[in-house]
């Protein structure tokens, strides 16, 4: 099983300069290969990433000698990324590849035979030893690495080939349904509520102010670069807060419930509602499901997704009667069939788990000994 561990590292000024040059080389080779691909395709030649790589290697010493100032993996990264981009395009899972811009998603690959880790140090080609902020949590054969920059921080993502047995299987056979929402990130079928970070909403005024400052600076000036870096740091903090809340939720659920039920939400369709788009993207439902899927595989959980058209909110979880008059603004309602008073989100979560696991009978809950602050540190109610 392959698993990736992303770790921040602290380069010095000389090393950071080489890192930026390496990212620039990877970006240049990608853009060069994409432009050459388009030229060859227009004249009837069937291009390929490997053929373009050979063509580039034959001319780089004469035309692009500065590419030799960084490690060889940096220039190879552009061709590898272009190959993946066109494969995804031909599979219709991505759009046509576009040219890369400086400062956006800067990264480059490093082969497993060009770097190694020893304690709190990683040895990168041409840069020497760089201090890591933590020791890798996994052991096993290192397959490859990827160096990237986000805002003002540098990271290395290391792919390990690990044994499946190192992941502890969930022993609790509890069953749970999860209803995702805007008011609360998630409401579980046993009554627990997880509030989302809502970091974008909290930082909206600050982001608007910093964006205005960037637009007022002279292009290519040092003042503009500093303003852009400040804006990038704010976006990074927003992203970290959102990721932290989602990781705590998904880790708690996969550690304490064996059977997990969710809705197959059409997120791309939901965000077309411009009144709710910002709130929906702030909760990041797609990332939450992605984490649930891979963590369920790691820890042996059973994850089921019910049909997106199932009326989980409108159906009574006791008698099954449908309330067609229920609107999005109504947070609580009383069933006309059995007289049960429902909280909208809790009722939806119970309907989701009943639909996904109808043979499991009574819903088993996590022991209340978890208390107010659960093992993941997430505040629950």
JSON list of N, CA, C and O in Angstrom, two decimals, residues 1 25 64 78 86 143 147 164 170 215 255 363 369:
[
{"chain": "A", "resi": 1, "resn": "UNK", "atom": "N", "xyz": [0.84, -1.19, 0.00]},
{"chain": "A", "resi": 1, "resn": "UNK", "atom": "CA", "xyz": [0.00, 0.00, 0.00]},
{"chain": "A", "resi": 1, "resn": "UNK", "atom": "C", "xyz": [0.88, 1.24, 0.00]},
{"chain": "A", "resi": 1, "resn": "UNK", "atom": "O", "xyz": [1.83, 1.35, 0.76]},
{"chain": "A", "resi": 25, "resn": "UNK", "atom": "N", "xyz": [12.66, 25.78, -13.16]},
{"chain": "A", "resi": 25, "resn": "UNK", "atom": "CA", "xyz": [13.09, 24.88, -14.23]},
{"chain": "A", "resi": 25, "resn": "UNK", "atom": "C", "xyz": [11.98, 23.89, -14.59]},
{"chain": "A", "resi": 25, "resn": "UNK", "atom": "O", "xyz": [11.73, 23.61, -15.78]},
{"chain": "A", "resi": 64, "resn": "UNK", "atom": "N", "xyz": [19.76, 26.05, -23.35]},
{"chain": "A", "resi": 64, "resn": "UNK", "atom": "CA", "xyz": [19.30, 26.29, -21.97]},
{"chain": "A", "resi": 64, "resn": "UNK", "atom": "C", "xyz": [20.32, 25.75, -20.97]},
{"chain": "A", "resi": 64, "resn": "UNK", "atom": "O", "xyz": [20.04, 24.84, -20.19]},
{"chain": "A", "resi": 78, "resn": "UNK", "atom": "N", "xyz": [8.76, 18.45, -15.51]},
{"chain": "A", "resi": 78, "resn": "UNK", "atom": "CA", "xyz": [7.87, 19.08, -16.48]},
{"chain": "A", "resi": 78, "resn": "UNK", "atom": "C", "xyz": [7.31, 18.09, -17.48]},
{"chain": "A", "resi": 78, "resn": "UNK", "atom": "O", "xyz": [6.12, 18.13, -17.80]},
{"chain": "A", "resi": 86, "resn": "UNK", "atom": "N", "xyz": [-1.99, 15.19, -20.17]},
{"chain": "A", "resi": 86, "resn": "UNK", "atom": "CA", "xyz": [-2.63, 14.77, -21.41]},
{"chain": "A", "resi": 86, "resn": "UNK", "atom": "C", "xyz": [-3.36, 13.44, -21.26]},
{"chain": "A", "resi": 86, "resn": "UNK", "atom": "O", "xyz": [-4.41, 13.22, -21.87]},
{"chain": "A", "resi": 143, "resn": "UNK", "atom": "N", "xyz": [9.31, 5.50, -2.26]},
{"chain": "A", "resi": 143, "resn": "UNK", "atom": "CA", "xyz": [9.11, 5.37, -3.70]},
{"chain": "A", "resi": 143, "resn": "UNK", "atom": "C", "xyz": [9.53, 6.64, -4.46]},
{"chain": "A", "resi": 143, "resn": "UNK", "atom": "O", "xyz": [10.19, 6.56, -5.48]},
{"chain": "A", "resi": 147, "resn": "UNK", "atom": "N", "xyz": [8.73, 18.06, -3.86]},
{"chain": "A", "resi": 147, "resn": "UNK", "atom": "CA", "xyz": [8.97, 19.30, -3.12]},
{"chain": "A", "resi": 147, "resn": "UNK", "atom": "C", "xyz": [8.01, 20.36, -3.65]},
{"chain": "A", "resi": 147, "resn": "UNK", "atom": "O", "xyz": [7.87, 20.53, -4.87]},
{"chain": "A", "resi": 164, "resn": "UNK", "atom": "N", "xyz": [0.06, -3.17, 5.16]},
{"chain": "A", "resi": 164, "resn": "UNK", "atom": "CA", "xyz": [-1.31, -2.89, 5.59]},
{"chain": "A", "resi": 164, "resn": "UNK", "atom": "C", "xyz": [-1.49, -3.12, 7.09]},
{"chain": "A", "resi": 164, "resn": "UNK", "atom": "O", "xyz": [-2.34, -2.49, 7.72]},
{"chain": "A", "resi": 170, "resn": "UNK", "atom": "N", "xyz": [-10.67, -0.74, 13.13]},
{"chain": "A", "resi": 170, "resn": "UNK", "atom": "CA", "xyz": [-11.69, -0.25, 14.05]},
{"chain": "A", "resi": 170, "resn": "UNK", "atom": "C", "xyz": [-12.40, -1.43, 14.70]},
{"chain": "A", "resi": 170, "resn": "UNK", "atom": "O", "xyz": [-12.98, -2.28, 14.02]},
{"chain": "A", "resi": 215, "resn": "UNK", "atom": "N", "xyz": [-3.78, 45.11, -5.55]},
{"chain": "A", "resi": 215, "resn": "UNK", "atom": "CA", "xyz": [-4.17, 45.73, -6.82]},
{"chain": "A", "resi": 215, "resn": "UNK", "atom": "C", "xyz": [-3.67, 47.17, -6.93]},
{"chain": "A", "resi": 215, "resn": "UNK", "atom": "O", "xyz": [-3.54, 47.70, -8.04]},
{"chain": "A", "resi": 255, "resn": "UNK", "atom": "N", "xyz": [-12.34, 6.10, 13.43]},
{"chain": "A", "resi": 255, "resn": "UNK", "atom": "CA", "xyz": [-11.78, 5.42, 14.60]},
{"chain": "A", "resi": 255, "resn": "UNK", "atom": "C", "xyz": [-12.86, 4.82, 15.50]},
{"chain": "A", "resi": 255, "resn": "UNK", "atom": "O", "xyz": [-12.58, 3.88, 16.25]},
{"chain": "A", "resi": 363, "resn": "UNK", "atom": "N", "xyz": [-29.32, 1.37, 15.85]},
{"chain": "A", "resi": 363, "resn": "UNK", "atom": "CA", "xyz": [-28.04, 2.04, 15.67]},
{"chain": "A", "resi": 363, "resn": "UNK", "atom": "C", "xyz": [-27.23, 1.93, 16.95]},
{"chain": "A", "resi": 363, "resn": "UNK", "atom": "O", "xyz": [-27.68, 2.28, 18.03]},
{"chain": "A", "resi": 369, "resn": "UNK", "atom": "N", "xyz": [-18.17, 7.67, 27.22]},
{"chain": "A", "resi": 369, "resn": "UNK", "atom": "CA", "xyz": [-16.93, 7.97, 27.92]},
{"chain": "A", "resi": 369, "resn": "UNK", "atom": "C", "xyz": [-16.02, 8.88, 27.10]},
{"chain": "A", "resi": 369, "resn": "UNK", "atom": "O", "xyz": [-15.09, 9.47, 27.62]}
]
